[in-house]
Coordinates of C-alpha atoms in Angstrom, one line a residue:
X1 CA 55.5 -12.1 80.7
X2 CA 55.0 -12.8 84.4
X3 CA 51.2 -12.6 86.0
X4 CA 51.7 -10.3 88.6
X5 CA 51.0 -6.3 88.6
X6 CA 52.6 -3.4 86.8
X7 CA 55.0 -2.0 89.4
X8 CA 55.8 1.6 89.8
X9 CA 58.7 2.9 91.2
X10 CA 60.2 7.0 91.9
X11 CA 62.5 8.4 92.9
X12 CA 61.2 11.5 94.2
X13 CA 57.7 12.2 96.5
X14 CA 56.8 14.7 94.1
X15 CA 56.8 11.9 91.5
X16 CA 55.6 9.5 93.7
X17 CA 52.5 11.3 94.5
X18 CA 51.7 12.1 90.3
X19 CA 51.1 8.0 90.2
X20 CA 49.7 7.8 93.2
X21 CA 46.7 10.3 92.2
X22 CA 45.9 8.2 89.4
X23 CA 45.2 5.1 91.3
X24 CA 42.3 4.0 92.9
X25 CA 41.8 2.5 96.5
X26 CA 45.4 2.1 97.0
X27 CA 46.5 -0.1 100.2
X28 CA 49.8 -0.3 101.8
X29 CA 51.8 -3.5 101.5
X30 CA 55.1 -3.6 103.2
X31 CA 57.8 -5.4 102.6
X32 CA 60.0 -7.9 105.3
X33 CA 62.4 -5.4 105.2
X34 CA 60.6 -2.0 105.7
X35 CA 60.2 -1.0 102.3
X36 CA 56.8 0.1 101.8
X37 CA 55.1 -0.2 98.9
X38 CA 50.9 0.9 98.1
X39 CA 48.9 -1.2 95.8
X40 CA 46.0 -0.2 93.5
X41 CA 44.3 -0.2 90.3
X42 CA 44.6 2.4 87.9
X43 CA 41.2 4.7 88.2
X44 CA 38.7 3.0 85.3
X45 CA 40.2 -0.4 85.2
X46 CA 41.0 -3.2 86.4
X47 CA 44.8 -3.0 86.3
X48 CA 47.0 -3.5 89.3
X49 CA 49.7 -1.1 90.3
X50 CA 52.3 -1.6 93.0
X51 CA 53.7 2.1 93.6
X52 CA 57.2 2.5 95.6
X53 CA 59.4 4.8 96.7
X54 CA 63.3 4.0 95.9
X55 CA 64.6 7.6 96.6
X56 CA 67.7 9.4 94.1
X57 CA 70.9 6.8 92.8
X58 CA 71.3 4.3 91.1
X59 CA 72.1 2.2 93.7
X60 CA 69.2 3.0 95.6
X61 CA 67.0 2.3 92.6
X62 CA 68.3 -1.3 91.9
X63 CA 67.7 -2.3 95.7
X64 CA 64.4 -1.2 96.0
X65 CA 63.5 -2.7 92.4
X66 CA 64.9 -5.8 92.7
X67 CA 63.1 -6.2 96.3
X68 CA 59.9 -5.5 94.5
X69 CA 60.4 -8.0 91.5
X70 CA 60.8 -10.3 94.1
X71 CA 57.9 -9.3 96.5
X72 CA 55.6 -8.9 93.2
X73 CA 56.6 -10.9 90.3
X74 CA 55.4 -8.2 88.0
X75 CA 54.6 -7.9 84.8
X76 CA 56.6 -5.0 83.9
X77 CA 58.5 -2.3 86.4
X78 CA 58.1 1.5 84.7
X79 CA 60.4 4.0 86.6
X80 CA 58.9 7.3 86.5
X81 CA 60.3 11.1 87.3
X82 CA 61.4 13.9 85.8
X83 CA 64.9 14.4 84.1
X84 CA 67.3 16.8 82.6
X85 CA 67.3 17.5 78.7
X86 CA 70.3 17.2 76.8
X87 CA 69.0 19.1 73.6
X88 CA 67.3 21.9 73.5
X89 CA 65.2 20.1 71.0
X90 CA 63.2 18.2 73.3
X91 CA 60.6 20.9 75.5
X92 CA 59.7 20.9 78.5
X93 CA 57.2 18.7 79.4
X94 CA 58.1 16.3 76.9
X95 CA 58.2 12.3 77.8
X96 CA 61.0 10.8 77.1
X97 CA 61.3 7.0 76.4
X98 CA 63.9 5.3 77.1
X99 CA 65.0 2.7 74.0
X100 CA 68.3 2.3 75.8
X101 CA 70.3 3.2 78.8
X102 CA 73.5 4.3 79.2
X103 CA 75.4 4.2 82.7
X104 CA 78.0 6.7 81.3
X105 CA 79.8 6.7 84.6
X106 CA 81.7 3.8 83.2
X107 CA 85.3 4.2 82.2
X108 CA 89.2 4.5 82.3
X109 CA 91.4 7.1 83.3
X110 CA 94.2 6.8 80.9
X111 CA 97.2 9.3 80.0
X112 CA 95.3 11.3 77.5
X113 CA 91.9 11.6 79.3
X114 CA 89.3 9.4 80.8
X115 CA 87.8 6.6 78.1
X116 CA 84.3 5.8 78.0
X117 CA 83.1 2.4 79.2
X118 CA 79.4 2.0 80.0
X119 CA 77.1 -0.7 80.4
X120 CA 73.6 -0.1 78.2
X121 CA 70.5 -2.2 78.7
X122 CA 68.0 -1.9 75.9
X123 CA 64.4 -1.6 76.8
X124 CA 62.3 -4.8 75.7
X125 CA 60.9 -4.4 72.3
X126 CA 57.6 -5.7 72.8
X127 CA 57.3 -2.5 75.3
X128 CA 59.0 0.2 73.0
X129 CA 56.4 -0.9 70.4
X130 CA 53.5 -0.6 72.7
X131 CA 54.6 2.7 74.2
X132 CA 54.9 3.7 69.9
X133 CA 51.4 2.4 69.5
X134 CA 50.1 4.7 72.0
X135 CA 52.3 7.8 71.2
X136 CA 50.3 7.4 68.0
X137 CA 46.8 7.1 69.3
X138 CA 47.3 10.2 70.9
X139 CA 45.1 10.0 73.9
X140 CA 47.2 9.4 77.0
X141 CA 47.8 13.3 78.1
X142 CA 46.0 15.2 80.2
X143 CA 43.2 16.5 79.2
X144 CA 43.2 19.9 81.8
X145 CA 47.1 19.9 82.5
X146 CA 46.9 23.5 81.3
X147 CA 49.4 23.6 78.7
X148 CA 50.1 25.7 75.8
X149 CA 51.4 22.6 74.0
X150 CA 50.3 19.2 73.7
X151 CA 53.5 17.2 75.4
X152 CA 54.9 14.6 73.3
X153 CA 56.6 11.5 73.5
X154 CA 60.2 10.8 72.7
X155 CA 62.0 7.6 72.0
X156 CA 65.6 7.8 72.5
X157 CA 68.6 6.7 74.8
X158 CA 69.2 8.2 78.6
X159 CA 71.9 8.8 80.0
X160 CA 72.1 7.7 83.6
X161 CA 74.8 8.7 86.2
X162 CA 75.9 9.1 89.7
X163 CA 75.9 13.3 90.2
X164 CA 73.5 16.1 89.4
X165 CA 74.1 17.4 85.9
X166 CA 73.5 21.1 86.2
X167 CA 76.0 22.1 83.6
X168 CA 76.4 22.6 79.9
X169 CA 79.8 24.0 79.7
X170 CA 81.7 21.7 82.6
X171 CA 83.7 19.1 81.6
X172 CA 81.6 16.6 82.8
X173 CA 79.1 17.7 80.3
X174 CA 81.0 18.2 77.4
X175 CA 82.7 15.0 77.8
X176 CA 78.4 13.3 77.8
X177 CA 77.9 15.2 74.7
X178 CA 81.5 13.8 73.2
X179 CA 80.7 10.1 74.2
X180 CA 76.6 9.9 74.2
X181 CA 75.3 12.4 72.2
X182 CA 72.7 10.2 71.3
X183 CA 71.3 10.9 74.6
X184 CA 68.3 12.9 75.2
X185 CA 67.5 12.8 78.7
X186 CA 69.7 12.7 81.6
X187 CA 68.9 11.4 85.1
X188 CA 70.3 9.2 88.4
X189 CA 68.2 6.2 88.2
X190 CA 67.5 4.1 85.2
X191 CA 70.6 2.2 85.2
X192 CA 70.0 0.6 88.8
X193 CA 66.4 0.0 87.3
X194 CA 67.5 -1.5 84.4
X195 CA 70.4 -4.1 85.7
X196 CA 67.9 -5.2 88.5
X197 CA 65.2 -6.1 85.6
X198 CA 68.4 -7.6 83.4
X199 CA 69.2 -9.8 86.7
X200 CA 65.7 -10.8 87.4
X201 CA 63.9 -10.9 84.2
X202 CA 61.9 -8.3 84.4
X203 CA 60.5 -6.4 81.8
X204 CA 61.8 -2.5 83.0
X205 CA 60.5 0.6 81.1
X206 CA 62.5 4.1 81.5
X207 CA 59.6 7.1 81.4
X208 CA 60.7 10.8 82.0
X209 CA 59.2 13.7 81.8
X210 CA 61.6 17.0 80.9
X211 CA 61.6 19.5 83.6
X212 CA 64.8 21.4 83.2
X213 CA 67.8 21.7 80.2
X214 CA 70.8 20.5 82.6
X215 CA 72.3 24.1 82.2
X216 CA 72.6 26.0 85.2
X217 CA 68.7 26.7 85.6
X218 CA 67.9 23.3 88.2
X219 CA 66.1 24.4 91.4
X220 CA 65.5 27.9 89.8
X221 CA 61.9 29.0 89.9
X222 CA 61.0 27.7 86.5
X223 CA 62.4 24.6 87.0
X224 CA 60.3 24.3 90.3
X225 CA 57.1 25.6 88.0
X226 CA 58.1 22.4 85.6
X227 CA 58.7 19.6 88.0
X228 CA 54.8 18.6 88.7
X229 CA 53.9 19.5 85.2
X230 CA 56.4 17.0 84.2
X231 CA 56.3 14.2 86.6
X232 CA 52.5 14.6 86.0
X233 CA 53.0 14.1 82.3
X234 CA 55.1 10.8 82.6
X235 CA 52.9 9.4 85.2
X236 CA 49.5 10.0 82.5
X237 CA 51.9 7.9 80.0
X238 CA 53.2 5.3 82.5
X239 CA 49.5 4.4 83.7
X240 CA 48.3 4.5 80.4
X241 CA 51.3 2.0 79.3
X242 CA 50.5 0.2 82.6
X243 CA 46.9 -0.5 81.6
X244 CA 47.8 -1.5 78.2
X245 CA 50.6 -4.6 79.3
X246 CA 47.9 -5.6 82.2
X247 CA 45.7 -6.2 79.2
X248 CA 48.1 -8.2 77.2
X249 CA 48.7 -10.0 79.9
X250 CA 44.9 -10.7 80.9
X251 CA 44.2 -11.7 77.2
X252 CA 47.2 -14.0 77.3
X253 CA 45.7 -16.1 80.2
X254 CA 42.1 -15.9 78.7
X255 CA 42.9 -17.1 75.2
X256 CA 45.6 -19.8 76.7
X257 CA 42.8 -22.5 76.1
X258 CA 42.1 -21.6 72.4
X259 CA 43.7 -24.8 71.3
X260 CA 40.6 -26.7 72.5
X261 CA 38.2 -27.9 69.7
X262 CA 35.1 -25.5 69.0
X263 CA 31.8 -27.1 69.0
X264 CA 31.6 -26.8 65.1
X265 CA 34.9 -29.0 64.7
X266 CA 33.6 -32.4 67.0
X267 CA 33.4 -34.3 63.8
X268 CA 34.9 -37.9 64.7
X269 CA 36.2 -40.9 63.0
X270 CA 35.1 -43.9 63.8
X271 CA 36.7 -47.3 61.8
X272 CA 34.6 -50.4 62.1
X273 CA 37.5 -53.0 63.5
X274 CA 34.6 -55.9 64.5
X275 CA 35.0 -57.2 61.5
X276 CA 32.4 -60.2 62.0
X277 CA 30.3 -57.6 63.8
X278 CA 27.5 -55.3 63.0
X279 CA 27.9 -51.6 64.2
X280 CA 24.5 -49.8 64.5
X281 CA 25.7 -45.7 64.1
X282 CA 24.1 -42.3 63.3
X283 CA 26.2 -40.9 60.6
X284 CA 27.0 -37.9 58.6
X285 CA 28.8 -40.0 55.9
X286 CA 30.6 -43.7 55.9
X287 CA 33.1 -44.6 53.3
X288 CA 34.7 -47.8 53.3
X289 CA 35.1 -49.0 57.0
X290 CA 35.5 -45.1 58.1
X291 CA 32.4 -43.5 59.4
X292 CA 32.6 -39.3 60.2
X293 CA 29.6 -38.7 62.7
X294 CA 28.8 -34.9 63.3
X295 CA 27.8 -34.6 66.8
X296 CA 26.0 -31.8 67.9
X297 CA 27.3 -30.5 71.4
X298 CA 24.3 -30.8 73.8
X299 CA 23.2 -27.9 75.8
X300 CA 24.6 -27.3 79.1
X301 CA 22.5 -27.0 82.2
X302 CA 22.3 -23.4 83.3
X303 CA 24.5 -22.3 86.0
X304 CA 23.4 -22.2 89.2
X305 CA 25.4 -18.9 90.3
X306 CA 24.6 -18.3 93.6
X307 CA 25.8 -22.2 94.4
X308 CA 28.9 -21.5 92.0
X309 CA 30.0 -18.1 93.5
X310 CA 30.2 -20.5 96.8
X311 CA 32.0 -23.0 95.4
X312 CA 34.6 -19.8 93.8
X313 CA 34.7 -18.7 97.2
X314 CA 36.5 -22.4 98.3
X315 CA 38.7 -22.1 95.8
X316 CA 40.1 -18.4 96.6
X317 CA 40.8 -20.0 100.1
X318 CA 42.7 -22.6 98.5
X319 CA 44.6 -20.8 95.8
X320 CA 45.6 -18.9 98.8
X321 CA 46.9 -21.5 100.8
X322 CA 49.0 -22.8 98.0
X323 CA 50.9 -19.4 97.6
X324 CA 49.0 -18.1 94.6
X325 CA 48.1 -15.3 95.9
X326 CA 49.4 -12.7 98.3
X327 CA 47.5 -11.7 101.1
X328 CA 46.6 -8.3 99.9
X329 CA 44.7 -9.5 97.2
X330 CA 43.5 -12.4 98.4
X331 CA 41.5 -9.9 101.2
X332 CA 40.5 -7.6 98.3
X333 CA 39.5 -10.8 96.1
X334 CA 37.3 -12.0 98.6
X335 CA 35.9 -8.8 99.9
X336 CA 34.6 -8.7 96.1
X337 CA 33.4 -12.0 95.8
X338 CA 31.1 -11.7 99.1
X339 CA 30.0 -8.6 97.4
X340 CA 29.0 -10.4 94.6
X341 CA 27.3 -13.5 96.4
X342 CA 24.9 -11.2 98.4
X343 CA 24.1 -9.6 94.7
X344 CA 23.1 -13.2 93.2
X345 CA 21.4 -13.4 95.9
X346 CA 18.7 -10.7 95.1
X347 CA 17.7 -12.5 92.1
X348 CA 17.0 -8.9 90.6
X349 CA 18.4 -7.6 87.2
X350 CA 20.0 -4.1 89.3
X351 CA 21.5 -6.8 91.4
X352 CA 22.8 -9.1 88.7
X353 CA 24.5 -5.8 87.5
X354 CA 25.6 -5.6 90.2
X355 CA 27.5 -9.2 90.6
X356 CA 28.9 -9.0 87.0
X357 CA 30.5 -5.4 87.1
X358 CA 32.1 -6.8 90.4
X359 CA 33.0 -10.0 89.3
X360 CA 34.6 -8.5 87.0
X361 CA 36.9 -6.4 88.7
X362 CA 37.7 -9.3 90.8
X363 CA 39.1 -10.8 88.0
X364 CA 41.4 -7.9 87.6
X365 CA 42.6 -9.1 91.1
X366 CA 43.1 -12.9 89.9
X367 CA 44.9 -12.3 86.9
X368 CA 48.0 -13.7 88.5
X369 CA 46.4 -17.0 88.8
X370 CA 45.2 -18.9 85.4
X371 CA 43.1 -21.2 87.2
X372 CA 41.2 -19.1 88.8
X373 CA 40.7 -16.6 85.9
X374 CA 39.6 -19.8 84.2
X375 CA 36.6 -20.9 86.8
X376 CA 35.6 -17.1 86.7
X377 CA 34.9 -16.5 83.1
X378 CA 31.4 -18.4 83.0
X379 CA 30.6 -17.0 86.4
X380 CA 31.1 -13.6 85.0
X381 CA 29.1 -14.5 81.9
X382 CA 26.2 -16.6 83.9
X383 CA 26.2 -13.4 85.9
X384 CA 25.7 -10.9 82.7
X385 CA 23.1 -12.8 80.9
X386 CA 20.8 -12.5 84.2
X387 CA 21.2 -8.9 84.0

């Protein structure tokens, strides 16, 4: 899993701006080409979120998503909308999930009717089992959305083409429920999404919120009524599901050392090979020519954080030089570290509060870079134990 943020993408303002409510200080960041794109953190945390705008196809979808795998390296890409229900089953409201995705436009038109040949990407599993762990916690809705019912979350195939499905009697839609009736969503997106993260080796999540049945009642005034309620739900389960794989990924480079001895496991060996020599050792226990000596690890000097936040402050610079990090973050980053330094600074335990609750949310900013989330884990703690 790459080390960059979650990106976002929609394919509709009105989805668009469901995301963008939930994140916090968002800045633009715009792209060679004119695609803009506005980064943040999810409100409460430390997790970065790229949000873009790819507007409706399929085609559409996969340029602006594989220009933002590229721009980003992110660690997952979650589309986001609304979408059509297939079965009257799923309510509106509902989140749908994709497990797989079908571009049903695919086929043959043969003598005795048009054959179905799609392409279908599955959704990563290490995702669909996240997004099942939090559909069983319970907790990512909206607490005052207003609704009768609870939405919930469904896990199930969409079906992805290249018109407006507004029908359930056409031919067009009796032909989707004759080849993919597995489907439970239907919308114009997700396979652009999906063969852009296939291509680029991205992790790509399909999130939809129901807002209409596909039978004749799109753009009519309850459908219209549905559409923010629905694109707000999906958005509450995409950050949630953001927030979750930015952890992952931030425990991933935190534990990446635990191979290193603890202090309790510096027992050494020691074998006497002066044989004509005497050897003059503190011990635990010798037998035969082997000696095991338990060395106590000796106490570090405490860290001088003011002078260490300094020397963090040289290494930003040069992490930044190098290409590590953007130059979006690396402003923010360092924005937060100054903050930080003239907290230290007070010598006060408000202060030191102060430095370790923004230290910490400049590591949020760094988790792209191991090295540096490595040099500002005992910064963080120096800076907590003064508090």
């Amino acid at each position: 899993m790459s080390k960059g943020p979650v990106v976002i993408l929609t394919a509709l303002n009105l989805e668009y701006q469901a995301v963008h409510r939930k994140l916090a200080s968002p800045q633009a960041h715009l792209h060679e080409r004119g695609t803009r794109f506005e980064v943040g953190t999810a409100q409460g945390t430390s997790c970065r979120v790229a949000l873009g705008l790819t507007s409706k196809g399929n085609h559409s979808a996969a340029v602006i998503a594989e220009r933002a795998i590229q721009e980003f390296s992110p660690t997952a890409v979650l589309f986001v909308g609304v979408a059509g229900a297939l079965w009257d089953a799923t309510r509106l409201g509902d989140v749908v999930v994709a497990s797989h995705v079908y571009a049903y436009h695919g086929g043959t038109s043969e003598d005795d009717g048009l054959k179905a040949r799609p392409r279908v990407w599955e959704a990563p599993h290490g995702i669909i089992q996240l997004a099942l762990h939090l559909d069983r916690l319970g907790d990512w809705a909206d607490s005052a959305s207003g609704q009768e019912h609870a939405p919930q979350v469904r896990f199930g195939a969409i079906a992805a083409g290249e018109i407006v499905q507004n029908s359930r009697v056409s031919a067009e839609a009796t032909w989707i429920r004759q080849h993919y009736n597995d489907a439970l969503a239907i919308e114009m997106e997700a396979a652009g999404v999906a063969q852009a993260g296939h291509l680029n080796g991205a992790p790509v999540a399909i999130i939809r919120g129901i807002s209409d049945r596909a039978d004749g009642t799109k753009n009519s005034t309850d459908d219209r009524n549905w559409q923010p309620q629905a694109a707000a739900n999906a958005a509450a389960f995409a950050i949630r599901l953001a927030v979750e794989l930015a952890g992952e990924q931030e425990e991933t480079v935190v534990h990446r050392d635990d191979s290193v001895p603890s202090a309790d496991r510096l027992d050494r060996h020691v074998t006497n090979t002066a044989h004509n020599s005497t050897v003059g050792i503190m011990a635990g226990s010798v037998t035969g020519s082997s000696v095991r000596m338990n060395t106590a690890p000796e106490e570090p000097e405490p860290l001088n954080l003011f002078a260490a936040l300094h020397g963090f402050r040289d290494s930003l610079t040069r992490h930044r030089a190098e290409g590590d990090l953007d130059q979006d973050t690396y402003r923010e980053a360092s924005a937060d570290l100054e903050s930080a330094i003239r907290s230290a600074g007070e010598h006060t335990s408000d202060a030191s509060k102060r430095a370790a609750m923004t230290l910490r949310r400049l590591r949020g900013l760094v988790v792209e870079c191991p090295a540096l989330m490595a040099e500002l884990a005992p910064l963080i703690a120096a800076a907590g134990d003064r508090a």
